Coordinates of C-alpha atoms in Angstrom, one line a residue:
Chain P
M1 CA -0.1 -0.1 0.0
E2 CA 2.7 2.5 1.1
L3 CA 4.7 1.6 -2.0
I4 CA 1.9 2.2 -4.3
R5 CA 1.2 5.4 -2.6
S6 CA 4.7 6.7 -3.0
I7 CA 5.0 5.5 -6.8
R8 CA 1.5 7.7 -7.5
L9 CA 3.0 10.5 -5.6
K10 CA 6.1 10.6 -7.6
N11 CA 4.0 10.2 -10.9
V12 CA 2.0 13.3 -9.9
R13 CA 5.3 15.1 -9.1
S14 CA 7.0 14.1 -12.3
Q15 CA 3.9 15.4 -14.1
F16 CA 3.6 18.5 -12.1
W17 CA 7.1 20.4 -13.0
P18 CA 6.7 19.9 -16.8
K19 CA 3.2 20.9 -16.7
L20 CA 3.9 24.1 -14.9
K21 CA 7.0 24.9 -17.2
K22 CA 4.6 24.4 -20.1
A23 CA 2.1 26.7 -18.8
C24 CA 4.5 29.4 -18.0
F25 CA 6.1 29.0 -21.7
N26 CA 2.6 29.4 -22.9
L27 CA 1.9 32.5 -20.5
I28 CA 5.1 34.1 -21.8
R29 CA 4.4 33.6 -25.4
W30 CA 0.8 35.0 -25.1
V31 CA 2.0 38.1 -23.2
L32 CA 4.6 38.6 -26.2
I33 CA 2.3 37.8 -29.0
L34 CA -0.3 40.3 -27.6
G35 CA 2.3 43.0 -26.9
I36 CA 3.6 42.8 -30.4
C37 CA 0.0 42.6 -31.9
Y38 CA -1.0 45.8 -29.9
I39 CA 2.0 47.6 -31.3
I40 CA 1.4 46.8 -34.5
I41 CA -2.5 47.7 -34.5
Y42 CA -2.0 50.8 -32.2
P43 CA -1.5 53.3 -35.1
L44 CA -4.5 51.9 -36.8
L45 CA -6.6 52.1 -33.7
T46 CA -5.4 55.7 -33.2
K47 CA -6.5 56.5 -36.7
I48 CA -9.9 55.0 -36.4
S49 CA -10.3 56.7 -33.1
S50 CA -9.4 59.9 -34.1
S51 CA -11.1 59.9 -37.4
F52 CA -14.6 60.1 -35.5
M53 CA -13.5 63.1 -33.2
S54 CA -14.5 66.7 -33.5
Q55 CA -12.2 69.2 -32.9
R56 CA -13.4 69.9 -29.4
D57 CA -12.3 66.3 -28.4
L58 CA -8.7 67.3 -29.0
F59 CA -8.5 69.7 -26.6
D60 CA -10.4 67.6 -23.9
K61 CA -7.7 65.9 -21.6
T62 CA -10.2 63.1 -20.7
V63 CA -10.8 62.1 -24.2
Q64 CA -8.2 59.2 -24.9
W65 CA -9.9 56.8 -27.3
I66 CA -13.6 57.2 -27.2
P67 CA -14.5 60.6 -28.8
R68 CA -17.1 62.5 -26.7
F69 CA -18.5 64.4 -29.8
F70 CA -18.9 61.7 -32.2
T71 CA -19.0 62.8 -35.8
F72 CA -18.7 61.9 -39.6
D73 CA -17.6 65.4 -40.5
N74 CA -14.1 64.5 -41.0
Y75 CA -15.2 61.8 -43.3
T76 CA -17.4 64.1 -45.5
M77 CA -14.7 66.7 -45.6
V78 CA -11.9 64.4 -46.5
F79 CA -14.0 62.6 -49.0
E80 CA -14.7 65.7 -50.9
Q81 CA -11.2 67.3 -50.5
L82 CA -9.5 63.9 -51.8
K83 CA -11.8 63.9 -54.7
Y84 CA -12.0 60.4 -53.5
P85 CA -14.4 58.8 -56.3
E86 CA -11.9 60.0 -59.0
A87 CA -8.6 59.8 -57.3
F88 CA -9.5 56.3 -55.9
L89 CA -10.7 55.0 -59.5
N90 CA -7.3 56.6 -61.0
S91 CA -5.1 54.9 -58.4
F92 CA -7.1 51.6 -58.7
I93 CA -6.7 51.4 -62.5
L94 CA -3.0 52.5 -62.2
A95 CA -2.2 49.8 -59.6
L96 CA -4.3 47.1 -61.3
L97 CA -2.6 47.9 -64.7
V98 CA 1.0 48.0 -63.3
S99 CA 0.5 44.9 -61.2
L100 CA -0.9 42.9 -64.1
L101 CA 1.7 43.9 -66.5
Q102 CA 4.6 43.3 -64.0
L103 CA 3.0 40.0 -63.5
F104 CA 3.1 39.2 -67.1
S105 CA 6.6 40.3 -67.8
C106 CA 8.3 39.1 -64.6
T107 CA 6.8 35.5 -65.1
L108 CA 8.0 35.2 -68.7
I109 CA 11.4 36.5 -67.6
G110 CA 11.6 34.4 -64.7
Y111 CA 10.8 31.3 -66.7
G112 CA 13.5 32.3 -69.3
F113 CA 16.0 32.4 -66.4
A114 CA 14.8 29.2 -64.7
R115 CA 14.4 26.9 -67.9
F116 CA 16.7 27.7 -70.9
D117 CA 20.4 27.8 -71.3
F118 CA 22.0 30.6 -73.1
K119 CA 25.3 32.5 -73.2
G120 CA 25.5 35.1 -70.6
K121 CA 22.6 33.8 -68.4
R122 CA 24.5 34.2 -65.3
L123 CA 25.5 37.7 -66.1
L124 CA 22.1 38.8 -67.0
F125 CA 20.7 37.4 -63.9
G126 CA 23.4 39.1 -61.9
L127 CA 22.0 42.3 -63.5
V128 CA 18.5 41.5 -62.4
I129 CA 19.9 41.4 -58.8
F130 CA 21.7 44.5 -59.4
T131 CA 18.6 46.4 -60.2
L132 CA 17.2 45.3 -56.9
I133 CA 20.2 46.7 -55.1
V134 CA 20.4 50.0 -56.7
P135 CA 17.6 52.2 -55.6
P136 CA 15.4 54.1 -57.8
Q137 CA 16.5 57.4 -56.1
M138 CA 19.8 57.2 -57.8
I139 CA 18.4 57.2 -61.1
M140 CA 15.4 59.5 -60.3
I141 CA 16.5 62.7 -62.1
P142 CA 17.6 61.1 -65.4
M143 CA 14.4 59.0 -65.4
Y144 CA 12.5 62.2 -64.9
L145 CA 14.0 64.1 -67.7
N146 CA 13.9 61.2 -69.9
F147 CA 10.1 60.9 -69.4
R148 CA 9.8 64.6 -69.6
Y149 CA 11.7 64.6 -73.2
F150 CA 10.9 61.1 -74.2
T151 CA 12.8 60.9 -77.6
L152 CA 13.5 56.9 -77.4
F153 CA 17.2 57.6 -78.4
G154 CA 16.3 60.2 -80.7
L155 CA 13.7 58.1 -82.5
I156 CA 11.0 60.5 -81.7
P157 CA 11.7 64.0 -83.2
G158 CA 11.4 66.8 -80.5
G159 CA 10.6 64.3 -77.8
I160 CA 7.2 63.9 -76.0
N161 CA 6.4 64.6 -72.4
L162 CA 5.1 61.6 -70.7
L163 CA 4.9 63.0 -67.3
G164 CA 1.4 63.1 -66.1
T165 CA 0.5 60.0 -67.9
F166 CA 0.6 56.4 -66.9
W167 CA 3.2 55.6 -69.7
P168 CA 6.3 55.5 -67.4
F169 CA 4.7 53.0 -65.4
I170 CA 3.6 51.0 -68.2
L171 CA 6.9 51.1 -70.0
T172 CA 8.9 50.0 -67.0
S173 CA 6.5 47.5 -66.0
I174 CA 6.4 45.7 -69.4
T175 CA 10.0 45.4 -69.5
G176 CA 10.3 44.1 -66.0
T177 CA 12.2 47.1 -64.4
G178 CA 9.5 48.8 -62.3
L179 CA 9.6 49.0 -58.6
K180 CA 11.3 46.1 -57.0
N181 CA 10.6 43.9 -60.0
G182 CA 13.9 42.2 -59.8
L183 CA 12.6 40.6 -56.7
F184 CA 9.6 39.5 -58.8
I185 CA 11.7 37.9 -61.3
F186 CA 13.7 36.2 -58.6
I187 CA 10.5 34.7 -57.0
M188 CA 9.3 33.4 -60.5
R189 CA 12.7 31.9 -61.4
Q190 CA 12.9 30.1 -58.0
F191 CA 9.4 28.7 -58.3
F192 CA 9.8 27.5 -61.9
K193 CA 13.2 26.0 -61.1
G194 CA 11.4 23.8 -58.4
M195 CA 8.7 22.6 -60.8
P196 CA 9.6 19.0 -62.2
R197 CA 11.1 19.1 -65.7
G198 CA 8.9 16.0 -66.7
L199 CA 6.1 18.2 -67.2
E200 CA 7.7 20.2 -70.0
E201 CA 9.2 17.3 -71.6
A202 CA 6.1 15.4 -71.7
A203 CA 4.6 18.5 -73.6
Y204 CA 7.4 18.8 -76.0
V205 CA 7.1 15.2 -76.8
D206 CA 3.5 15.7 -77.6
G207 CA 4.6 18.4 -80.0
A208 CA 3.6 21.7 -78.0
G209 CA 5.9 24.5 -78.6
P210 CA 7.8 26.4 -75.8
L211 CA 5.1 29.1 -75.5
R212 CA 2.1 26.8 -75.6
T213 CA 3.8 24.6 -73.0
F214 CA 4.4 27.7 -70.9
F215 CA 0.8 28.8 -71.0
K216 CA -1.0 25.6 -70.8
I217 CA 1.5 23.5 -68.5
M218 CA 3.6 25.8 -66.5
L219 CA 1.5 28.6 -65.8
P220 CA -1.4 26.7 -64.1
G221 CA 1.2 25.0 -61.9
A222 CA 2.5 28.4 -60.8
I223 CA -0.5 30.0 -59.2
P224 CA 0.8 30.3 -55.5
A225 CA 3.7 32.3 -57.0
L226 CA 1.6 34.3 -59.3
V227 CA -0.7 35.2 -56.3
I228 CA 2.2 36.5 -54.3
V229 CA 3.6 38.5 -57.1
F230 CA 0.5 40.0 -58.1
L231 CA -0.4 40.8 -54.5
F232 CA 3.1 42.3 -53.6
S233 CA 3.2 44.3 -57.0
F234 CA -0.3 45.8 -56.2
V235 CA 0.3 46.7 -52.5
W236 CA 3.7 48.4 -53.3
Q237 CA 2.3 50.3 -56.2
W238 CA -0.7 51.4 -54.3
N239 CA 1.5 52.7 -51.3
D240 CA 4.2 54.0 -53.6
F241 CA 4.7 57.7 -53.1
F242 CA 8.1 58.3 -54.6
L243 CA 7.3 57.3 -58.3
T244 CA 4.1 58.6 -58.2
N245 CA 5.2 62.0 -56.8
I246 CA 7.6 62.0 -59.8
Y247 CA 5.8 60.8 -62.7
L248 CA 2.3 61.9 -61.7
G249 CA 2.8 64.8 -59.3
N250 CA -0.1 67.1 -60.2
E251 CA -2.6 64.3 -61.0
T252 CA -5.7 63.2 -59.2
V253 CA -4.3 59.9 -57.7
L254 CA -4.8 59.2 -54.0
P255 CA -1.3 59.5 -52.8
M256 CA -0.7 62.9 -54.2
M257 CA -4.1 63.9 -52.9
L258 CA -3.6 62.7 -49.5
H259 CA -0.1 64.5 -49.4
G260 CA -1.9 67.7 -50.4
L261 CA -5.0 67.3 -48.3
K262 CA -4.1 70.2 -45.7
Y263 CA -3.4 72.7 -48.3
N264 CA -6.6 71.8 -50.1
V265 CA -8.8 72.1 -47.0
E266 CA -7.1 75.4 -46.2
A267 CA -7.9 76.6 -50.0
V268 CA -11.4 75.7 -49.6
L269 CA -12.0 77.2 -46.1
D270 CA -9.9 80.2 -47.0
Q271 CA -7.9 80.3 -43.8
P272 CA -5.1 78.3 -42.3
I273 CA -6.2 75.4 -40.1
S274 CA -4.7 74.1 -36.8
T275 CA -2.2 71.4 -36.8
Q276 CA -4.8 69.6 -34.6
Y277 CA -7.4 69.7 -36.9
A278 CA -4.9 68.8 -39.8
S279 CA -4.1 65.6 -37.8
L280 CA -7.7 64.6 -37.6
L281 CA -8.2 65.0 -41.3
N282 CA -4.7 63.4 -42.2
N283 CA -5.7 60.3 -39.9
T284 CA -9.3 60.0 -41.8
G285 CA -7.6 60.2 -45.1
S286 CA -4.9 57.8 -44.4
L287 CA -7.7 55.5 -43.2
M288 CA -9.6 55.9 -46.3
F289 CA -6.3 55.6 -48.4
M290 CA -5.6 52.2 -46.7
A291 CA -9.1 50.9 -46.6
P292 CA -9.1 49.2 -50.0
L293 CA -5.9 47.6 -49.2
L294 CA -7.1 46.3 -45.7
L295 CA -10.1 45.1 -47.6
L296 CA -8.0 43.2 -50.2
Y297 CA -5.8 41.7 -47.3
A298 CA -8.9 40.5 -45.4
F299 CA -10.0 38.5 -48.5
M300 CA -6.6 37.3 -49.7
Q301 CA -4.9 36.9 -46.4
K302 CA -5.0 33.2 -46.7
Y303 CA -3.2 33.2 -50.0
F304 CA -0.9 35.8 -48.8
V305 CA 0.3 34.0 -45.6
E306 CA 0.3 30.6 -46.9
S307 CA 1.6 30.6 -50.4
I308 CA 4.8 32.3 -49.3
E309 CA 5.7 29.2 -47.9
R310 CA 4.8 27.3 -51.1
T311 CA 6.6 29.6 -53.5
G312 CA 9.9 28.2 -52.8
L313 CA 10.9 31.5 -52.4
V314 CA 13.8 30.5 -49.9
G315 CA 14.5 27.1 -51.3
Chain K
M1 CA 24.6 10.2 -88.1
K2 CA 25.9 13.6 -89.4
I3 CA 22.4 14.9 -90.1
R4 CA 21.3 13.9 -86.5
Q5 CA 24.2 15.7 -84.9
R6 CA 23.3 19.0 -87.0
L7 CA 19.7 18.6 -85.6
K8 CA 20.7 18.2 -82.4
I9 CA 22.8 21.5 -82.4
S10 CA 20.2 23.3 -84.1
L11 CA 17.6 22.0 -81.4
A12 CA 20.1 23.5 -78.6
T13 CA 20.6 26.7 -80.5
K14 CA 16.8 26.9 -80.9
K15 CA 16.3 26.5 -77.3
S16 CA 18.8 29.2 -76.4
L17 CA 17.3 31.5 -78.8
I18 CA 13.8 30.9 -77.1
G19 CA 15.5 31.7 -73.8
Y20 CA 16.6 35.0 -75.1
L21 CA 13.3 35.7 -76.4
F22 CA 11.7 35.1 -72.8
V23 CA 14.4 37.5 -71.1
L24 CA 14.4 39.9 -74.0
P25 CA 11.9 42.3 -72.3
F26 CA 14.3 42.6 -69.3
V27 CA 17.2 43.3 -71.7
I28 CA 15.5 46.1 -73.4
G29 CA 14.3 47.5 -70.3
F30 CA 17.5 47.2 -68.4
I31 CA 19.2 49.2 -71.3
L32 CA 16.6 51.8 -71.6
F33 CA 15.4 52.4 -68.0
F34 CA 18.3 51.3 -66.0
L35 CA 21.8 51.3 -67.4
Y36 CA 21.1 54.5 -69.6
P37 CA 19.8 56.5 -66.8
F38 CA 22.5 55.1 -64.5
I39 CA 25.3 56.4 -66.8
Q40 CA 23.4 59.7 -67.0
S41 CA 23.1 60.1 -63.3
V42 CA 27.1 60.0 -63.3
I43 CA 27.3 62.5 -66.0
F44 CA 24.9 64.7 -64.6
S45 CA 26.5 64.8 -61.1
L46 CA 29.5 66.0 -62.9
S47 CA 27.8 68.8 -64.9
E48 CA 25.6 71.7 -64.4
L49 CA 22.1 71.1 -65.8
K50 CA 20.2 73.9 -67.4
I51 CA 16.4 73.5 -68.7
V52 CA 16.0 75.2 -71.9
P53 CA 12.7 75.5 -74.0
D54 CA 13.1 72.2 -76.0
G55 CA 15.1 70.1 -73.3
Y56 CA 18.2 70.6 -71.4
I57 CA 21.9 71.3 -71.7
L58 CA 24.7 70.0 -69.7
E59 CA 28.0 71.9 -68.7
Y60 CA 30.8 70.0 -67.4
V61 CA 32.0 71.5 -64.1
Q62 CA 34.2 68.5 -62.7
F63 CA 33.5 67.7 -58.9
K64 CA 31.9 71.0 -58.1
N65 CA 28.5 69.3 -57.2
Y66 CA 30.1 66.9 -55.0
N67 CA 31.9 69.6 -53.4
H68 CA 28.8 71.5 -52.9
A69 CA 27.0 68.4 -51.5
L70 CA 29.7 67.5 -49.1
F71 CA 31.0 70.8 -47.7
I72 CA 28.7 73.6 -48.8
N73 CA 25.2 72.3 -48.3
A74 CA 24.7 72.8 -44.4
K75 CA 22.2 69.8 -43.9
F76 CA 23.6 67.0 -46.1
S77 CA 26.4 65.7 -44.2
R78 CA 24.7 65.7 -40.8
V79 CA 21.7 64.0 -42.3
F80 CA 23.8 61.5 -44.3
M81 CA 25.7 60.5 -41.1
E82 CA 22.6 60.3 -39.1
T83 CA 20.7 58.3 -41.6
L84 CA 23.6 55.8 -42.0
L85 CA 24.1 55.5 -38.2
R86 CA 20.5 54.8 -37.7
M87 CA 20.6 52.3 -40.3
L88 CA 23.4 50.4 -38.9
A89 CA 21.8 50.3 -35.3
D90 CA 18.4 49.2 -36.8
V91 CA 19.6 46.3 -39.0
P92 CA 20.6 43.9 -36.1
L93 CA 17.6 44.8 -34.2
I94 CA 15.4 44.0 -37.1
I95 CA 17.1 40.8 -37.8
F96 CA 16.9 39.6 -34.0
F97 CA 13.3 40.6 -33.7
S98 CA 12.1 39.1 -37.0
L99 CA 13.8 35.8 -36.5
F100 CA 12.3 35.7 -33.0
A101 CA 8.9 36.6 -34.3
A102 CA 9.2 33.8 -37.1
M103 CA 9.9 31.2 -34.5
L104 CA 7.1 32.4 -32.2
L105 CA 4.7 32.3 -35.3
N106 CA 6.1 28.8 -36.3
Q107 CA 5.0 27.2 -33.0
K108 CA 1.4 25.5 -33.1
F109 CA -1.1 27.4 -30.8
R110 CA -4.7 28.3 -31.1
G111 CA -5.5 31.3 -33.3
R112 CA -2.3 31.2 -35.2
L113 CA -3.8 32.3 -38.3
L114 CA -5.2 35.5 -36.7
V115 CA -1.9 36.4 -35.2
R116 CA 0.0 35.8 -38.4
T117 CA -2.6 38.0 -40.1
I118 CA -1.7 40.7 -37.9
F119 CA 1.9 40.2 -37.8
F120 CA 2.1 40.6 -41.6
L121 CA -0.2 44.0 -41.6
P122 CA 2.8 46.1 -41.4
V123 CA 3.7 44.9 -45.0
I124 CA 0.3 46.4 -46.2
M125 CA 0.3 49.5 -44.1
G126 CA 3.9 50.4 -43.2
A127 CA 4.9 52.1 -46.3
G128 CA 4.8 55.0 -48.4
V129 CA 2.6 58.1 -48.0
V130 CA 0.7 57.0 -44.9
L131 CA 4.0 56.4 -42.9
A132 CA 5.5 59.5 -43.9
M133 CA 2.7 61.5 -42.6
E134 CA 2.5 59.8 -39.3
R135 CA 6.1 61.1 -38.8
V136 CA 4.9 64.6 -38.4
D137 CA 1.4 63.6 -37.2
Y138 CA 0.1 65.6 -34.0
M139 CA -2.2 62.9 -32.8
T140 CA 0.6 60.1 -32.6
Q141 CA 2.7 62.6 -30.8
I142 CA 0.3 63.3 -28.4
L143 CA -1.0 59.9 -27.6
Q144 CA 2.7 58.8 -27.1
S145 CA 3.4 61.6 -24.9
G146 CA 0.2 60.9 -23.0
Q147 CA 1.5 57.4 -22.5
D148 CA 4.8 59.0 -21.0
V149 CA 2.8 61.0 -18.3
Q150 CA 0.8 58.2 -17.2
G151 CA 3.9 55.8 -16.8
G152 CA 2.7 53.5 -19.5
F153 CA 4.1 50.4 -21.2
L154 CA 6.8 52.2 -23.1
S155 CA 7.4 55.1 -20.9
A156 CA 10.9 56.4 -20.9
A157 CA 10.9 58.0 -17.4
Y158 CA 9.4 55.0 -15.7
L159 CA 11.9 52.5 -17.5
R160 CA 14.6 54.8 -16.6
S161 CA 14.0 54.6 -12.9
F162 CA 13.5 50.9 -13.3
L163 CA 16.9 50.6 -14.9
L164 CA 18.6 52.7 -12.3
Q165 CA 17.3 50.5 -9.5
L166 CA 18.8 47.4 -11.4
K167 CA 22.2 49.7 -11.1
I168 CA 22.7 49.5 -15.0
P169 CA 25.7 51.6 -16.0
E170 CA 24.8 55.3 -17.5
A171 CA 26.0 54.4 -21.0
G172 CA 24.2 50.9 -21.3
L173 CA 21.2 52.8 -19.9
E174 CA 20.8 55.2 -22.6
Y175 CA 21.2 52.6 -25.3
I176 CA 18.5 50.4 -23.8
I177 CA 16.0 53.3 -23.4
T178 CA 16.6 54.3 -27.2
V179 CA 16.1 50.6 -28.3
V180 CA 13.0 50.3 -26.2
G181 CA 11.7 53.7 -27.5
R182 CA 12.2 52.2 -31.4
I183 CA 10.4 49.0 -30.5
P184 CA 7.3 50.1 -32.5
E185 CA 9.2 51.0 -35.5
I186 CA 11.5 48.0 -35.7
I187 CA 8.2 45.8 -35.4
R188 CA 6.6 47.7 -38.2
A189 CA 9.8 47.4 -40.4
S190 CA 10.0 43.6 -39.9
G191 CA 7.2 42.2 -41.9
I192 CA 8.9 41.0 -45.1
Q193 CA 11.7 39.7 -43.0
I194 CA 9.5 37.6 -40.7
L195 CA 7.9 36.3 -43.9
I196 CA 11.2 35.2 -45.2
F197 CA 12.4 33.6 -42.1
L198 CA 9.1 31.8 -41.4
A199 CA 9.2 30.4 -44.9
G200 CA 12.9 29.1 -44.1
L201 CA 11.9 27.7 -40.8
Q202 CA 9.1 25.6 -42.4
S203 CA 11.5 24.3 -45.0
I204 CA 13.8 22.5 -42.6
P205 CA 13.0 18.8 -42.9
P206 CA 11.3 17.4 -39.8
S207 CA 13.4 14.3 -39.7
L208 CA 16.4 16.6 -38.5
F209 CA 14.2 17.2 -35.4
E210 CA 13.4 13.7 -35.0
A211 CA 17.0 12.6 -35.3
S212 CA 18.0 15.1 -32.7
R213 CA 15.1 14.3 -30.3
V214 CA 16.5 10.6 -30.6
E215 CA 19.8 12.0 -29.5
G216 CA 18.5 13.6 -26.6
A217 CA 19.2 17.2 -27.7
T218 CA 17.3 20.3 -26.0
Q219 CA 15.4 22.9 -27.7
W220 CA 18.4 25.3 -27.0
E221 CA 20.8 22.9 -28.8
N222 CA 18.2 22.5 -31.6
F223 CA 18.2 26.2 -32.1
W224 CA 21.9 26.6 -32.3
F225 CA 23.0 23.3 -34.3
I226 CA 20.0 23.0 -36.6
I227 CA 17.8 25.9 -37.0
L228 CA 20.6 28.6 -37.2
P229 CA 22.8 27.0 -39.7
L230 CA 20.1 26.0 -41.9
I231 CA 18.6 29.4 -42.1
S232 CA 21.8 31.5 -42.0
P233 CA 21.6 32.2 -45.7
L234 CA 18.3 33.8 -45.1
I235 CA 20.0 36.0 -42.4
L236 CA 22.1 37.1 -45.3
T237 CA 19.2 37.7 -47.4
N238 CA 17.5 39.6 -44.8
I239 CA 20.4 41.8 -43.7
V240 CA 20.6 42.8 -47.6
Y241 CA 16.8 43.4 -47.8
T242 CA 16.7 45.4 -44.7
I243 CA 19.4 47.6 -45.8
I244 CA 17.9 48.4 -49.1
D245 CA 14.5 48.7 -47.7
S246 CA 15.8 51.3 -45.1
F247 CA 17.4 53.0 -48.1
T248 CA 14.6 53.4 -50.1
A249 CA 11.8 54.1 -47.5
A250 CA 9.6 56.9 -48.4
H251 CA 10.2 58.5 -44.8
N252 CA 13.8 58.5 -45.3
E253 CA 15.1 61.8 -44.2
L254 CA 18.0 62.0 -46.7
L255 CA 15.8 60.9 -49.6
G256 CA 13.5 63.9 -48.8
L257 CA 16.4 66.2 -48.7
I258 CA 17.8 64.7 -52.2
R259 CA 14.3 65.2 -53.6
D260 CA 14.0 68.7 -52.3
T261 CA 17.4 69.7 -53.6
A262 CA 16.5 68.7 -57.1
F263 CA 13.0 70.3 -57.3
G264 CA 13.6 73.8 -55.9
G265 CA 16.9 73.8 -54.3
A266 CA 20.5 73.8 -55.4
G267 CA 19.4 71.9 -58.6
Y268 CA 19.6 68.7 -60.4
G269 CA 23.3 68.2 -60.4
V270 CA 23.9 68.6 -56.6
S271 CA 20.9 66.4 -56.1
T272 CA 22.5 63.5 -58.2
A273 CA 25.7 64.0 -56.7
M274 CA 24.1 63.5 -53.2
A275 CA 22.4 60.5 -54.5
N276 CA 25.5 59.1 -56.0
I277 CA 27.6 59.5 -52.6
Y278 CA 24.5 57.9 -50.7
F279 CA 24.6 55.0 -53.1
L280 CA 28.3 54.5 -52.8
A281 CA 27.9 54.4 -49.1
I282 CA 25.2 51.9 -49.1
A283 CA 27.2 49.7 -51.7
V284 CA 30.2 49.7 -49.3
I285 CA 28.1 48.8 -46.4
L286 CA 26.5 46.2 -48.3
A287 CA 29.8 44.8 -49.8
I288 CA 31.2 44.7 -46.2
S289 CA 28.4 42.9 -44.6
I290 CA 28.1 40.4 -47.2
A291 CA 31.7 39.8 -47.1
I292 CA 31.8 39.3 -43.4
I293 CA 28.5 37.2 -43.0
S294 CA 28.9 35.2 -46.0
K295 CA 32.0 33.5 -44.5
W296 CA 29.7 32.3 -41.6
V297 CA 26.8 31.4 -43.8
F298 CA 26.1 27.6 -43.9
Y299 CA 25.1 25.9 -47.4
H300 CA 24.0 22.5 -47.0
E301 CA 24.1 21.5 -50.5

């Protein structure tokens, strides 16, 4: 009897410590996770809360998160001053156009690097990586001037002004030299390299040409990588301020309208506005700017998170 | 026999021609929209650029623009050093944090998908015009200083007294306070890096962990002898990515200065000179860090 009891006690004890250890680990883990999550969504919460505040709330020390004078005025004001429908449509068309073109060109280029052997392939691929390392800021002014007086090496007499149009974006996108396109080429190349060669060989034996093989066999198999490239391309184009500022500085596109929001409001009210009020408007504007992306992310997050792992990005 | 050989060669040639065809768009784009402007930027930085009615003219001025950028412009060298130092301080922190976060996300727990969704939010939000505007935003500053007054989670004053009680030397103290103050920024700059590390962690074959369990290895040993060597190439990738990312971030103060110099400051020439100096510095930093780290990187093929 004694013996059995002591064994039982020992059993309980030996389970107790590992269990406590595990519980502690769990606790620490959740504290960390929740803390990090809080820091990440904190700016979003600030924006949401302040977008509903009226100016009086700003000077009220007791108002921290929940506005006392709840209002939609900020939204109506910003909606008008951003020319939201028009700016949204322009930005959306631009981002969609750019991301589709980049998807198309980077996929083709990546496939060329992954599956064909030709002279100078290593050098060319090195150049792809090089374009990734050189920041667009370095070639900003030549690019600006080249598109301002676009002659295509003197082929177009007199030159035409492509600034203020989508052409700079279109031209760089179809040639795989747009924003971070080196990364997309790299992702597609890695993915195609990871696909079994047997697939294409079977298609070649059946008499399909390289293009047909590419579109009918390889593309359907590359959907996870295509989704990733498309999403990144769309998101980066949407968020881009640098190139948009240079090429489309005076156009009605969301980043530019958001940037000039304060001045537009001042022009309409015909008086300078306080920093506090400008902050309310900017937060509301930022929220409206991000809303489409957040929506896209909510629908696509499964692809976004899961397919990174399947793209062989790191393989 | 001969015919067959000729056919084989022509097939190989044909395939390589098709390969060229696939990468042709990039070759064109590289020459037109990268190499040509790249060379131009070097020429511009050595010239004075004047806009005339039907284009622009260049006047060779040697190193005048570089001289202007480095010694005459009041802000450039200060902002330049600050930007570089901040980047050097941030890179290790971002790498540590993103590796840590990736390992956290790689564990199995309830609500993992939701947590991942939140962790990758900065990839969507943390860029461009929104972040640039936050920098100067009144509301954000108020809320942060409000936290300070109340002695909240990230309060500098509170942290300082806590660390003083621990008898941490003055120099280390300042460092810790700065690091803690930068935590939000570090976290928000780590989205892509976490993604890359996470993908790397998931590509480690489970058989390795099984073998190490049989041998009786602890989690700690697992980390040092399995995980770290296998993801060391990704550490290099992430360092390079982080450096480039901070270089091109829209809220980078130096880039703002370069842009302002071009459009409404000392002109295109000085601005390109500044950009080239900055690029050169980054290239040197990249080269040094790649040289140091790649010695230590482990490739298992």
